[in-house]
Amino acid sequence: MKLKQLEALLGDLQQFDKPKIELEQYPTGPHIASRMLFTAENSFGDISGKVVADFGCGCGTLSTAAALLGAQQVVGVDVDSESLELASANVEDLELDIDFVQCDIRNFRWRGQIVNTVVMNPPFGTRNKGVDMDFLCVALQVASEAVYSLHKTSTRDHVKRAALRDFGASSAEVICELRYNVPQLYKFHKKKEVDIAVDLWRFVPRK
């Protein structure tokens, strides 16, 4: 599948009507989501034929991209039941087969098939300090081959240090820097939209 085709399909997905600020819910836009998964597949071969988990899947954008790029099995995990209902509706519209699990990622225990790749756009930890590192810690425990994750560029040194020193990653590499477009979703947002610099990371867990 071509990048433009993937981005167009993701652009048709329903997104949050009433996002929850306490969960730092922001939609993963089709531009970033398509490039994230397209890179994972075309540069590293980490999606097609693999078991892929999407942590904090929200409306299912990354899960959908993984399925469209030929993942063998996709599991989306989120704590919010309303998000999972929306994700299920999105998947149904595209006639894709994705499993969704309601769970706080910090309590997540996987007993199914080995997960090869974890993809995620975790909360940035602005409201709930440290939650981004909780996601990364669990992802590196679950994934057998690779973790792809978005983190604010301003936290680059901290993310790398935590991954390599504390969470057992054998490598932590910023693949590219992207502009994350945050629309005006909450009352405290003063501007219509804000661009945040984010890093797309590829982590490899220690075998």
XYZ file of C-alpha atoms in Angstrom:
207
model
C 0.000 0.000 0.000
C 1.275 3.462 -0.923
C 1.804 6.111 1.786
C -0.789 8.504 0.314
C -3.414 5.753 0.179
C -2.719 4.804 3.804
C -2.954 8.442 4.936
C -6.263 8.903 3.061
C -7.836 5.828 4.700
C -6.696 6.941 8.161
C -8.064 10.425 7.480
C -11.574 8.970 7.186
C -11.564 7.479 10.704
C -13.849 8.913 13.380
C -11.992 10.756 16.155
C -12.830 11.757 19.748
C -16.046 13.753 20.181
C -15.374 14.622 23.793
C -11.742 13.863 24.640
C -10.855 13.358 28.305
C -8.177 15.730 29.544
C -7.306 13.492 32.499
C -6.238 10.819 29.992
C -4.472 13.405 27.791
C -6.518 12.247 24.810
C -5.337 13.798 21.554
C -6.016 12.192 18.172
C -3.030 10.766 16.296
C -3.442 12.578 12.970
C -3.331 10.615 9.706
C -0.151 12.409 8.583
C 1.910 11.266 11.571
C 0.217 7.849 11.952
C 0.731 6.895 8.303
C 4.418 7.894 8.319
C 5.059 6.144 11.621
C 3.684 2.784 10.479
C 4.877 3.105 6.884
C 8.437 3.643 8.164
C 8.154 0.716 10.588
C 7.167 -1.546 7.692
C 9.174 -0.249 4.759
C 12.441 0.570 6.553
C 12.477 -2.232 9.146
C 9.896 -4.896 8.176
C 8.270 -4.667 11.621
C 4.550 -4.763 10.647
C 3.611 -7.165 7.824
C 3.158 -10.734 9.068
C 3.840 -9.642 12.674
C 1.792 -9.586 15.868
C 1.395 -5.877 16.630
C 0.059 -4.254 19.828
C -1.114 -0.643 19.952
C -0.826 0.763 23.499
C -3.238 3.583 24.374
C -4.931 2.920 21.050
C -7.658 5.570 21.449
C -9.779 5.602 18.280
C -7.623 2.885 16.738
C -5.623 4.917 14.197
C -2.293 3.099 14.659
C -4.055 -0.271 15.005
C -5.874 0.349 11.731
C -2.645 1.358 9.974
C -0.938 -1.838 11.187
C -3.809 -3.996 9.904
C -3.857 -2.200 6.539
C -0.109 -2.833 6.195
C -0.592 -6.575 6.599
C -0.006 -7.348 10.273
C -0.820 -10.970 11.128
C -2.682 -9.940 14.295
C -3.360 -6.538 15.877
C -4.322 -5.898 19.492
C -5.386 -2.411 20.613
C -5.230 -1.641 24.339
C -6.866 1.346 26.035
C -8.257 2.181 29.476
C -11.224 4.146 28.072
C -14.315 2.179 27.030
C -15.718 5.023 24.874
C -12.503 5.172 22.847
C -12.639 1.428 22.290
C -16.257 1.660 21.047
C -15.132 4.273 18.527
C -12.121 2.154 17.515
C -14.368 -0.883 16.996
C -16.718 1.154 14.785
C -13.771 2.415 12.713
C -12.474 -1.114 12.225
C -15.925 -2.426 11.302
C -16.280 0.225 8.591
C -13.030 -0.971 6.994
C -13.851 -4.675 7.563
C -10.597 -5.259 9.463
C -10.027 -7.855 12.161
C -8.529 -6.206 15.257
C -8.841 -7.275 18.900
C -9.459 -4.526 21.456
C -8.726 -4.901 25.171
C -9.812 -2.512 27.936
C -6.986 -2.218 30.449
C -4.795 0.312 32.226
C -1.444 -0.205 30.519
C 0.305 -0.264 33.915
C -1.657 -3.412 34.785
C -1.295 -5.031 31.360
C -0.190 -8.674 31.346
C -0.021 -10.365 27.954
C -0.512 -14.158 27.827
C -1.319 -14.592 24.151
C 0.928 -15.054 21.154
C 4.338 -13.385 21.311
C 3.980 -9.686 20.413
C 6.640 -8.758 17.875
C 6.051 -5.012 17.660
C 4.452 -2.391 19.919
C 3.317 0.908 18.388
C 2.063 3.774 20.518
C 1.405 7.462 20.891
C 1.430 7.585 24.695
C 0.214 10.522 26.807
C 3.024 13.077 26.970
C 2.904 13.115 30.785
C 1.940 16.797 30.953
C -1.052 16.195 33.251
C -0.059 12.827 34.657
C 3.665 13.011 35.276
C 5.639 9.936 34.305
C 2.827 8.142 32.459
C 4.785 8.308 29.166
C 7.614 6.360 30.832
C 5.125 3.836 32.274
C 3.973 3.108 28.710
C 7.550 2.719 27.474
C 8.524 0.446 30.356
C 5.615 -1.955 29.682
C 6.116 -1.812 25.902
C 9.743 -2.930 26.246
C 8.633 -5.821 28.465
C 5.974 -6.967 25.982
C 7.604 -6.469 22.558
C 10.019 -9.153 21.337
C 11.423 -7.187 18.382
C 10.669 -3.453 18.338
C 8.786 -0.559 19.942
C 7.759 2.537 17.981
C 6.710 5.516 20.058
C 6.181 9.281 19.878
C 7.662 11.530 22.565
C 8.172 15.274 22.835
C 11.513 16.290 21.348
C 12.192 18.305 24.511
C 12.351 15.017 26.492
C 14.829 13.300 24.124
C 17.727 12.894 26.572
C 15.443 11.686 29.354
C 13.706 9.139 27.104
C 16.987 7.698 25.818
C 18.486 7.431 29.298
C 15.384 5.742 30.746
C 15.073 3.270 27.848
C 18.697 2.139 27.913
C 19.443 2.338 31.621
C 16.143 1.540 33.329
C 13.913 -0.355 30.880
C 16.335 -2.810 29.290
C 16.387 -1.519 25.696
C 19.397 -2.676 23.698
C 19.045 0.326 21.364
C 17.080 3.581 21.279
C 17.096 5.578 18.054
C 15.238 8.685 16.926
C 14.161 7.861 13.367
C 12.813 11.321 12.600
C 11.447 14.512 14.133
C 7.829 15.311 13.282
C 5.420 18.175 13.917
C 2.480 17.018 16.014
C -0.534 19.204 15.302
C -2.614 19.588 18.476
C -6.064 21.036 17.666
C -8.044 23.205 20.080
C -9.823 20.446 22.017
C -9.960 21.716 25.581
C -11.135 24.945 27.260
C -7.632 25.817 28.444
C -6.359 25.826 24.835
C -5.986 29.466 23.811
C -4.992 28.871 20.164
C -6.883 27.070 17.384
C -3.987 24.660 16.988
C -0.411 24.240 18.155
C 2.504 22.427 16.543
C 4.625 20.397 18.956
C 7.973 18.919 17.957
C 7.908 15.168 18.572
C 10.432 12.390 18.007
C 9.541 9.095 16.397
C 11.600 6.521 18.293
C 12.481 2.934 17.488
C 13.506 0.920 20.544
C 14.830 -2.625 20.421
C 14.289 -4.703 23.565
C 17.140 -6.764 24.950
C 16.728 -10.404 23.979
